[in-house]
C-alpha positions as a LaTeX table, in Angstrom:
\begin{tabular}{lrrr}
\hline
Residue & $x$ (\AA) & $y$ (\AA) & $z$ (\AA) \\
\hline
Met1 & $-16.93$ & 27.20 & $-9.58$ \\
Leu2 & $-15.86$ & 26.77 & $-5.88$ \\
Asn3 & $-12.27$ & 28.21 & $-6.05$ \\
Asp4 & $-12.96$ & 31.21 & $-4.07$ \\
Lys5 & $-14.56$ & 29.60 & $-1.02$ \\
Pro6 & $-13.96$ & 26.74 & 1.30 \\
His7 & $-14.85$ & 23.56 & $-0.24$ \\
Arg8 & $-13.95$ & 19.70 & $-0.41$ \\
Arg9 & $-12.65$ & 17.84 & $-3.39$ \\
Phe10 & $-13.08$ & 13.96 & $-3.88$ \\
Asn11 & $-10.06$ & 11.73 & $-4.61$ \\
Ile12 & $-11.44$ & 9.14 & $-7.42$ \\
Leu13 & $-8.47$ & 6.98 & $-6.66$ \\
Thr14 & $-8.38$ & 6.59 & $-2.80$ \\
Gly15 & $-11.97$ & 7.40 & $-2.18$ \\
Glu16 & $-10.97$ & 10.14 & 0.22 \\
Trp17 & $-11.76$ & 14.11 & 0.58 \\
Val18 & $-9.43$ & 17.02 & 0.83 \\
Leu19 & $-10.44$ & 20.26 & 2.42 \\
Val20 & $-9.42$ & 23.17 & 0.05 \\
Ser21 & $-9.31$ & 26.58 & 1.83 \\
Pro22 & $-8.10$ & 29.05 & $-0.72$ \\
His23 & $-8.76$ & 32.35 & 1.67 \\
Arg24 & $-6.11$ & 31.12 & 3.80 \\
Thr25 & $-3.24$ & 31.95 & 1.33 \\
Lys26 & $-3.36$ & 35.46 & 2.67 \\
Arg27 & $-2.55$ & 34.72 & 6.45 \\
Pro28 & 0.80 & 36.14 & 7.81 \\
Trp29 & 3.48 & 33.40 & 8.40 \\
Gln30 & 5.52 & 33.30 & 11.61 \\
Gly31 & 6.01 & 29.59 & 11.88 \\
Lys32 & 9.14 & 27.56 & 11.04 \\
Lys33 & 11.32 & 28.35 & 8.15 \\
Asp34 & 13.79 & 25.71 & 6.72 \\
Thr35 & 17.10 & 26.28 & 5.26 \\
Lys36 & 16.92 & 26.68 & 1.52 \\
Ser37 & 18.24 & 23.56 & $-0.30$ \\
Ala38 & 21.47 & 23.62 & $-2.10$ \\
Phe39 & 23.06 & 21.66 & $-4.77$ \\
Glu40 & 26.09 & 19.67 & $-4.23$ \\
Asn41 & 29.05 & 21.07 & $-6.07$ \\
Lys42 & 31.47 & 18.06 & $-6.52$ \\
Ser43 & 30.94 & 15.06 & $-8.76$ \\
Tyr44 & 32.67 & 12.72 & $-6.24$ \\
Asn45 & 32.41 & 12.62 & $-2.53$ \\
Glu46 & 34.79 & 10.29 & $-0.78$ \\
Thr47 & 32.65 & 9.99 & 2.33 \\
Cys48 & 29.41 & 9.30 & 0.39 \\
Tyr49 & 28.32 & 5.56 & 0.77 \\
Leu50 & 26.80 & 5.70 & $-2.76$ \\
Cys51 & 29.58 & 7.08 & $-4.86$ \\
Pro52 & 31.42 & 4.59 & $-7.12$ \\
Thr53 & 34.54 & 2.64 & $-5.60$ \\
Asn54 & 33.39 & 3.91 & $-1.80$ \\
Thr55 & 32.99 & 1.32 & 0.82 \\
Arg56 & 29.63 & 1.29 & 2.65 \\
Ala57 & 28.56 & 0.74 & 6.21 \\
Ser58 & 28.13 & $-3.03$ & 5.44 \\
Gly59 & 31.78 & $-3.44$ & 4.35 \\
Asp60 & 30.80 & $-3.96$ & 0.77 \\
Thr61 & 32.47 & $-1.82$ & $-1.87$ \\
Asn62 & 30.64 & $-0.15$ & $-4.82$ \\
Pro63 & 31.82 & $-1.01$ & $-8.08$ \\
Asp64 & 33.36 & 1.60 & $-10.55$ \\
Tyr65 & 29.75 & 1.96 & $-12.06$ \\
Lys66 & 29.25 & 4.28 & $-15.04$ \\
Gly67 & 25.49 & 4.63 & $-15.28$ \\
Thr68 & 22.88 & 3.30 & $-12.88$ \\
Tyr69 & 23.57 & 0.92 & $-10.10$ \\
Ser70 & 21.24 & $-1.15$ & $-7.92$ \\
Phe71 & 22.17 & $-3.21$ & $-4.62$ \\
Ile72 & 20.32 & $-4.72$ & $-1.53$ \\
Asn73 & 19.75 & $-2.07$ & 0.99 \\
Asp74 & 22.35 & $-2.34$ & 3.78 \\
Phe75 & 19.57 & $-1.28$ & 6.28 \\
Ala76 & 16.79 & $-2.87$ & 4.81 \\
Ala77 & 13.14 & $-2.43$ & 6.34 \\
Leu78 & 12.35 & $-5.87$ & 4.92 \\
Val79 & 14.36 & $-9.09$ & 4.53 \\
Pro80 & 13.60 & $-12.35$ & 2.59 \\
Glu81 & 12.97 & $-15.87$ & 3.93 \\
Val82 & 11.07 & $-14.66$ & 7.23 \\
Pro83 & 9.20 & $-17.60$ & 8.69 \\
Val84 & 5.39 & $-17.14$ & 8.20 \\
Glu85 & 4.14 & $-16.62$ & 11.75 \\
Lys86 & 0.85 & $-15.08$ & 12.82 \\
Tyr87 & $-0.39$ & $-13.40$ & 16.14 \\
Gln88 & $-3.83$ & $-13.26$ & 17.34 \\
Asn89 & $-4.99$ & $-12.42$ & 20.94 \\
Gly90 & $-8.37$ & $-11.02$ & 21.14 \\
Leu91 & $-8.35$ & $-7.66$ & 19.28 \\
Leu92 & $-4.63$ & $-7.95$ & 18.88 \\
Gln93 & $-3.31$ & $-9.32$ & 15.68 \\
Gly94 & $-0.09$ & $-9.39$ & 13.52 \\
Gln95 & 1.75 & $-11.42$ & 11.11 \\
Thr96 & 5.33 & $-11.61$ & 9.81 \\
Glu97 & 6.29 & $-9.71$ & 6.66 \\
Ser98 & 9.10 & $-10.65$ & 4.36 \\
Gly99 & 10.53 & $-8.62$ & 1.30 \\
Ile100 & 13.53 & $-7.15$ & $-0.52$ \\
Cys101 & 14.74 & $-3.67$ & $-0.50$ \\
Lys102 & 16.97 & $-2.28$ & $-2.99$ \\
Val103 & 18.73 & 1.24 & $-3.50$ \\
Ile104 & 18.81 & 2.60 & $-6.99$ \\
Cys105 & 21.72 & 4.96 & $-7.77$ \\
Phe106 & 20.69 & 7.15 & $-10.64$ \\
Ser107 & 24.08 & 8.24 & $-11.49$ \\
Pro108 & 27.68 & 7.96 & $-10.53$ \\
Asn109 & 27.88 & 11.86 & $-10.37$ \\
His110 & 27.20 & 12.91 & $-6.71$ \\
Ala111 & 26.28 & 16.29 & $-7.81$ \\
Leu112 & 23.18 & 15.59 & $-10.04$ \\
Thr113 & 19.46 & 15.45 & $-9.44$ \\
Leu114 & 16.95 & 14.38 & $-11.88$ \\
Pro115 & 16.30 & 17.81 & $-13.46$ \\
Leu116 & 20.13 & 18.31 & $-14.00$ \\
Met117 & 20.51 & 14.77 & $-15.69$ \\
Ser118 & 19.95 & 14.25 & $-19.28$ \\
Val119 & 17.03 & 12.65 & $-20.81$ \\
Glu120 & 19.36 & 9.72 & $-21.99$ \\
Gln121 & 20.61 & 9.27 & $-18.21$ \\
Ile122 & 17.01 & 9.28 & $-16.91$ \\
Thr123 & 15.94 & 6.92 & $-19.42$ \\
Glu124 & 18.50 & 4.58 & $-17.91$ \\
Val125 & 16.90 & 4.85 & $-14.68$ \\
Val126 & 13.50 & 4.04 & $-16.33$ \\
Gly127 & 15.09 & 1.05 & $-17.70$ \\
Leu128 & 16.58 & $-0.16$ & $-14.34$ \\
Trp129 & 12.88 & 0.53 & $-12.56$ \\
Lys130 & 11.60 & $-1.69$ & $-15.41$ \\
Lys131 & 14.22 & $-4.54$ & $-14.77$ \\
Glu132 & 13.87 & $-4.35$ & $-11.01$ \\
Tyr133 & 9.96 & $-4.41$ & $-11.15$ \\
Ala134 & 10.04 & $-7.23$ & $-13.46$ \\
Glu135 & 12.79 & $-9.42$ & $-11.54$ \\
Leu136 & 11.56 & $-8.65$ & $-8.14$ \\
Gly137 & 7.94 & $-9.29$ & $-9.00$ \\
Ala138 & 8.58 & $-12.62$ & $-10.35$ \\
Lys139 & 10.21 & $-13.92$ & $-7.11$ \\
Glu140 & 8.11 & $-16.22$ & $-5.10$ \\
Gly141 & 6.30 & $-14.49$ & $-2.26$ \\
Ile142 & 6.86 & $-11.02$ & $-3.85$ \\
Asn143 & 3.30 & $-9.51$ & $-4.22$ \\
Tyr144 & 3.99 & $-5.71$ & $-4.74$ \\
Val145 & 6.93 & $-3.72$ & $-5.77$ \\
Gln146 & 7.08 & $-0.09$ & $-4.62$ \\
Ile147 & 9.46 & 2.27 & $-6.46$ \\
Phe148 & 9.91 & 5.60 & $-4.85$ \\
Glu149 & 12.50 & 8.54 & $-4.25$ \\
Asn150 & 12.76 & 10.81 & $-1.28$ \\
Lys151 & 14.67 & 13.99 & $-2.38$ \\
Gly152 & 16.02 & 16.55 & 0.02 \\
Ala153 & 16.86 & 16.38 & 3.62 \\
Ile154 & 13.63 & 17.93 & 4.53 \\
Met155 & 11.92 & 14.64 & 3.22 \\
Gly156 & 14.06 & 12.50 & 5.50 \\
Cys157 & 16.70 & 11.68 & 2.58 \\
Ser158 & 20.05 & 10.75 & 4.37 \\
Asn159 & 22.18 & 11.02 & 1.42 \\
Pro160 & 22.12 & 13.76 & $-1.33$ \\
His161 & 23.60 & 11.27 & $-4.07$ \\
Pro162 & 20.94 & 10.98 & $-6.72$ \\
His163 & 19.11 & 7.78 & $-5.77$ \\
Gly164 & 15.84 & 6.13 & $-5.02$ \\
Gln165 & 14.75 & 3.01 & $-3.32$ \\
Ile166 & 12.55 & $-0.06$ & $-4.20$ \\
Trp167 & 10.66 & $-2.14$ & $-1.49$ \\
Ser168 & 9.19 & $-5.18$ & $-2.57$ \\
Gln169 & 7.07 & $-7.19$ & $-0.12$ \\
Ser170 & 4.67 & $-10.36$ & 0.46 \\
Ser171 & 1.46 & $-8.06$ & 1.24 \\
Ile172 & $-0.18$ & $-5.30$ & $-0.92$ \\
Pro173 & 0.13 & $-1.96$ & 0.88 \\
Gly174 & $-2.86$ & $-0.06$ & 1.96 \\
Glu175 & $-2.62$ & 2.97 & $-0.16$ \\
Val176 & $-2.37$ & 0.56 & $-3.04$ \\
Leu177 & $-5.36$ & $-1.38$ & $-2.09$ \\
Lys178 & $-7.50$ & 1.76 & $-1.81$ \\
Lys179 & $-6.66$ & 2.62 & $-5.46$ \\
Gln180 & $-7.10$ & $-0.79$ & $-6.53$ \\
Glu181 & $-10.40$ & $-1.01$ & $-5.27$ \\
Asn182 & $-11.75$ & 2.32 & $-6.93$ \\
Gln183 & $-10.19$ & 1.53 & $-10.24$ \\
Arg184 & $-11.63$ & $-1.93$ & $-10.10$ \\
Asn185 & $-15.17$ & $-0.62$ & $-9.27$ \\
Tyr186 & $-14.83$ & 1.84 & $-12.20$ \\
Trp187 & $-13.70$ & $-0.98$ & $-14.46$ \\
His188 & $-16.55$ & $-3.23$ & $-13.74$ \\
Thr189 & $-19.21$ & $-0.40$ & $-14.06$ \\
His190 & $-17.95$ & 1.26 & $-17.10$ \\
Gly191 & $-15.50$ & $-1.41$ & $-18.92$ \\
Lys192 & $-12.59$ & 0.99 & $-19.13$ \\
Ser193 & $-9.72$ & 2.62 & $-17.22$ \\
Leu194 & $-10.75$ & 5.35 & $-14.36$ \\
Leu195 & $-7.49$ & 7.23 & $-14.84$ \\
Lys196 & $-7.92$ & 7.15 & $-18.85$ \\
Asp197 & $-11.34$ & 8.85 & $-18.58$ \\
Tyr198 & $-9.92$ & 11.20 & $-16.17$ \\
Leu199 & $-7.08$ & 12.06 & $-18.06$ \\
Glu200 & $-9.43$ & 12.80 & $-21.16$ \\
Gln201 & $-11.56$ & 15.14 & $-19.07$ \\
Glu202 & $-8.47$ & 17.09 & $-17.62$ \\
Leu203 & $-7.07$ & 17.51 & $-21.24$ \\
Glu204 & $-10.45$ & 18.87 & $-22.38$ \\
Leu205 & $-10.44$ & 21.36 & $-19.44$ \\
Asp206 & $-6.76$ & 22.18 & $-19.56$ \\
Glu207 & $-6.88$ & 23.90 & $-16.14$ \\
Arg208 & $-4.50$ & 21.81 & $-14.43$ \\
Ile209 & $-2.18$ & 20.45 & $-17.18$ \\
Leu210 & 1.47 & 21.08 & $-16.80$ \\
Ile211 & 3.23 & 19.23 & $-19.47$ \\
Thr212 & 2.29 & 16.81 & $-22.38$ \\
Asn213 & 3.96 & 14.76 & $-24.91$ \\
Asp214 & 2.86 & 12.22 & $-27.16$ \\
His215 & 2.89 & 9.38 & $-24.61$ \\
Phe216 & 2.30 & 11.09 & $-21.06$ \\
Val217 & 0.79 & 13.96 & $-19.34$ \\
Ala218 & 1.98 & 15.70 & $-16.25$ \\
Leu219 & $-0.75$ & 17.51 & $-14.21$ \\
Ile220 & $-1.75$ & 18.73 & $-10.65$ \\
Pro221 & $-4.60$ & 16.21 & $-9.75$ \\
Tyr222 & $-8.12$ & 18.00 & $-8.95$ \\
Trp223 & $-7.93$ & 16.36 & $-5.54$ \\
Ala224 & $-4.19$ & 16.92 & $-4.71$ \\
Val225 & $-3.23$ & 17.49 & $-1.13$ \\
Trp226 & 0.41 & 18.91 & $-1.24$ \\
Pro227 & 0.66 & 22.49 & $-2.56$ \\
Tyr228 & 2.30 & 21.42 & $-5.65$ \\
Glu229 & 1.69 & 17.78 & $-6.00$ \\
Ala230 & 1.71 & 16.45 & $-9.33$ \\
Met231 & 1.00 & 13.22 & $-11.40$ \\
Ile232 & 2.35 & 11.77 & $-14.57$ \\
Val233 & $-0.07$ & 9.38 & $-16.42$ \\
Pro234 & 0.50 & 7.58 & $-19.59$ \\
Arg235 & $-1.88$ & 8.34 & $-22.12$ \\
Lys236 & $-2.34$ & 4.56 & $-22.92$ \\
His237 & $-3.94$ & 2.16 & $-20.45$ \\
Tyr238 & $-0.78$ & 0.46 & $-19.08$ \\
Gln239 & $-0.98$ & $-1.56$ & $-15.86$ \\
Asp240 & 2.86 & $-1.36$ & $-15.42$ \\
Ile241 & 5.97 & 0.15 & $-16.48$ \\
Thr242 & 7.36 & $-3.11$ & $-18.22$ \\
Gln243 & 4.72 & $-2.36$ & $-21.09$ \\
Leu244 & 6.51 & 0.81 & $-22.13$ \\
Asn245 & 8.45 & 0.58 & $-25.53$ \\
Ala246 & 11.67 & 2.27 & $-26.11$ \\
Ala247 & 10.14 & 5.55 & $-27.44$ \\
Glu248 & 7.70 & 5.74 & $-24.36$ \\
Glu249 & 10.51 & 5.24 & $-21.97$ \\
Ile250 & 12.21 & 8.24 & $-23.59$ \\
Ala251 & 9.01 & 10.09 & $-23.20$ \\
Phe252 & 8.46 & 9.12 & $-19.58$ \\
Ala253 & 12.14 & 10.26 & $-18.90$ \\
Thr254 & 11.56 & 13.57 & $-20.74$ \\
Ile255 & 8.54 & 14.43 & $-18.77$ \\
Ile256 & 10.18 & 13.67 & $-15.50$ \\
Lys257 & 13.09 & 15.83 & $-16.32$ \\
Glu258 & 10.75 & 18.59 & $-17.31$ \\
Leu259 & 8.55 & 18.38 & $-14.29$ \\
Thr260 & 11.39 & 18.45 & $-11.80$ \\
Thr261 & 12.93 & 21.38 & $-13.70$ \\
Leu262 & 9.68 & 23.35 & $-13.24$ \\
Tyr263 & 9.89 & 22.49 & $-9.54$ \\
Asp264 & 13.41 & 23.65 & $-9.08$ \\
Asn265 & 12.55 & 26.86 & $-11.03$ \\
Leu266 & 9.58 & 27.76 & $-8.83$ \\
Phe267 & 11.64 & 28.93 & $-5.84$ \\
Glu268 & 15.20 & 28.58 & $-7.40$ \\
Thr269 & 16.01 & 25.80 & $-4.97$ \\
Ser270 & 16.69 & 22.13 & $-5.25$ \\
Phe271 & 13.18 & 21.37 & $-4.90$ \\
Pro272 & 12.28 & 18.40 & $-2.10$ \\
Tyr273 & 9.82 & 16.02 & $-2.85$ \\
Ser274 & 8.65 & 12.20 & $-2.32$ \\
Ser275 & 7.88 & 10.60 & $-5.47$ \\
Gly276 & 6.59 & 7.06 & $-6.12$ \\
Ile277 & 5.06 & 4.76 & $-8.95$ \\
His278 & 1.80 & 2.97 & $-8.20$ \\
Gln279 & 1.10 & $-0.05$ & $-10.63$ \\
Arg280 & $-0.37$ & $-3.44$ & $-10.48$ \\
Pro281 & 0.62 & $-5.89$ & $-7.93$ \\
Thr282 & 2.95 & $-8.85$ & $-8.95$ \\
Asp283 & 0.81 & $-11.84$ & $-7.39$ \\
Gly284 & 0.23 & $-13.14$ & $-10.85$ \\
Ala285 & $-3.31$ & $-11.66$ & $-11.43$ \\
Ala286 & $-4.12$ & $-9.73$ & $-14.44$ \\
Tyr287 & $-5.41$ & $-6.45$ & $-12.64$ \\
Glu288 & $-7.07$ & $-5.13$ & $-15.93$ \\
Glu289 & $-8.20$ & $-2.19$ & $-14.01$ \\
Trp290 & $-4.84$ & $-0.72$ & $-13.01$ \\
His291 & $-3.52$ & 2.25 & $-14.84$ \\
Phe292 & 0.02 & 3.11 & $-13.64$ \\
His293 & 1.03 & 6.56 & $-12.57$ \\
Met294 & 3.85 & 8.27 & $-10.97$ \\
Ser295 & 3.08 & 10.88 & $-8.11$ \\
Phe296 & 5.28 & 13.64 & $-6.63$ \\
Tyr297 & 4.44 & 15.11 & $-3.15$ \\
Pro298 & 6.50 & 18.14 & $-2.49$ \\
Pro299 & 6.23 & 19.91 & 0.68 \\
Leu300 & 7.20 & 23.59 & $-0.12$ \\
Leu301 & 4.16 & 25.93 & 0.02 \\
Arg302 & 5.33 & 29.64 & $-0.17$ \\
Ser303 & 8.91 & 29.70 & $-0.66$ \\
Ala304 & 12.05 & 27.55 & $-0.49$ \\
Glu305 & 12.01 & 28.20 & 3.36 \\
Val306 & 8.29 & 27.56 & 4.11 \\
Lys307 & 6.82 & 24.23 & 3.75 \\
Lys308 & 3.31 & 22.63 & 4.38 \\
Phe309 & 2.90 & 20.75 & 7.76 \\
Met310 & 0.47 & 17.85 & 8.12 \\
Val311 & $-0.46$ & 18.42 & 11.66 \\
Gly312 & $-3.71$ & 19.13 & 13.64 \\
Tyr313 & $-6.82$ & 18.95 & 11.44 \\
Glu314 & $-4.80$ & 16.90 & 8.77 \\
Met315 & $-3.84$ & 14.44 & 11.52 \\
Phe316 & $-7.32$ & 14.23 & 13.22 \\
Ala317 & $-9.77$ & 14.81 & 10.46 \\
Asn318 & $-8.77$ & 14.90 & 6.81 \\
Pro319 & $-6.09$ & 16.42 & 4.43 \\
Gln320 & $-6.38$ & 20.20 & 3.95 \\
Arg321 & $-4.71$ & 22.63 & 1.52 \\
Asp322 & $-4.76$ & 26.49 & 0.93 \\
Ile323 & $-3.47$ & 27.13 & $-2.49$ \\
Thr324 & $-6.06$ & 25.50 & $-5.14$ \\
Ala325 & $-4.69$ & 23.01 & $-7.65$ \\
Glu326 & $-5.57$ & 25.52 & $-10.44$ \\
Val327 & $-3.48$ & 28.17 & $-9.07$ \\
Ala328 & $-0.64$ & 25.66 & $-8.27$ \\
Ala329 & $-0.81$ & 24.50 & $-12.10$ \\
Glu330 & $-0.85$ & 28.15 & $-13.11$ \\
Asn331 & 2.41 & 28.83 & $-11.35$ \\
Leu332 & 4.16 & 26.03 & $-12.31$ \\
Arg333 & 3.47 & 25.79 & $-16.08$ \\
Asn334 & 4.34 & 29.75 & $-16.71$ \\
Leu335 & 8.00 & 28.68 & $-15.69$ \\
Ser336 & 10.82 & 28.03 & $-18.02$ \\
Lys337 & 11.87 & 24.59 & $-18.75$ \\
Val338 & 15.44 & 25.47 & $-18.68$ \\
His339 & 16.68 & 24.95 & $-15.33$ \\
Tyr340 & 17.63 & 28.27 & $-13.33$ \\
Ser341 & 21.06 & 27.35 & $-12.73$ \\
Leu342 & 21.68 & 27.02 & $-16.44$ \\
Arg343 & 20.39 & 30.15 & $-17.76$ \\
\hline
\end{tabular}
C-alpha cells in the first residue's frame, strides 16, 4: 500500500488526481485558527429573514410554516427569461444564462441543524428536494438542477437558520459534465454503473466505509480531497432522487442524520461543510449512465479551529491532502452516533 508515503490517487468521477502527503500530518501548526462554531440557542429569531412570519429584505413575508418551506431567492444569481445573446470577439466569447434559484428552509426551528433534526423531519426535506428537482427540471429551458447546502459561517453561509439552496439553469455545469463523461465512458465500455461497481469494491475492502443501511452507503471516497470529505451513494443504480420510494427516502434521511452527527462529534462543534447532490441533467435525455450521489466537503482539518486551505499548490497544480482517506474513515466511524450535545 501507498499509505505511508507521498502518492497520487485518481478520481474516477472527474478524471482528476489528488496528491496525498501523509507524512505532513506531523508538521507544527502556527497558521490561522478559526472560532469554534456554536449552536444557536433559540428556536425563533426575530431578526432572521428565514424564520416563520418574518419579513425578508424583498419585503415579502414568510408564512407561518410548520415544516419545510421554499421560495425564490431574493438575491438570485440566476433569473428566468433572460434573452438569448452570444458574444464572440476573437478569443473572447460569452453568452447569457438563465435559471431559477430557490431557498429551501429545512425547519421553522432556527436552532436546528440536520444532525439535530429527527429522521422524520429530514425525510420531509428529502421529499421537498424531490419535488423541486421534478418541478424545476420540467420547466422549459432548465437543463440542470443543483441541490446544495452551505453550513457554517466558515463556508460563507450568511444565515444560521437550517436551510439549503437549489440553483437550476439552462446550461450543464462543468463539474457535472466531467462526471457525466466518465460515467458514460464506463457505461459504454462495461454496460453498468461506474459508481455501483465502485461501491461493491469499497464494501468488499471495508477500509473507507462509514455507515451502511439497506439502501445507502456513506463512505470516504478513495480520491477524497477535503480532510473528512464523504459521499452518500444509493445501492441501487438510480439516476436521480425522484426514483426513491418512501422507504428509501427514510433511509436517505437516516444516513444524512448519522453522517452529520459523526461530523459534529469529531471535534464537538457544529461541523461546517458544503454538501450537494449530483444527478442526471433535466434536458430530457435518459442519461442511463448517471448514478446519483451526495457529497460533503468539510474544511476542518485538525480541530474545530484549524481548517484546510486550498491555496498555493492546490491553486496552481492540483488538489493535495495530508490525512489519508483511510485514517479519516477510522476517525469518524469509531465515534458515537448519538450527538455529543445529547449525551
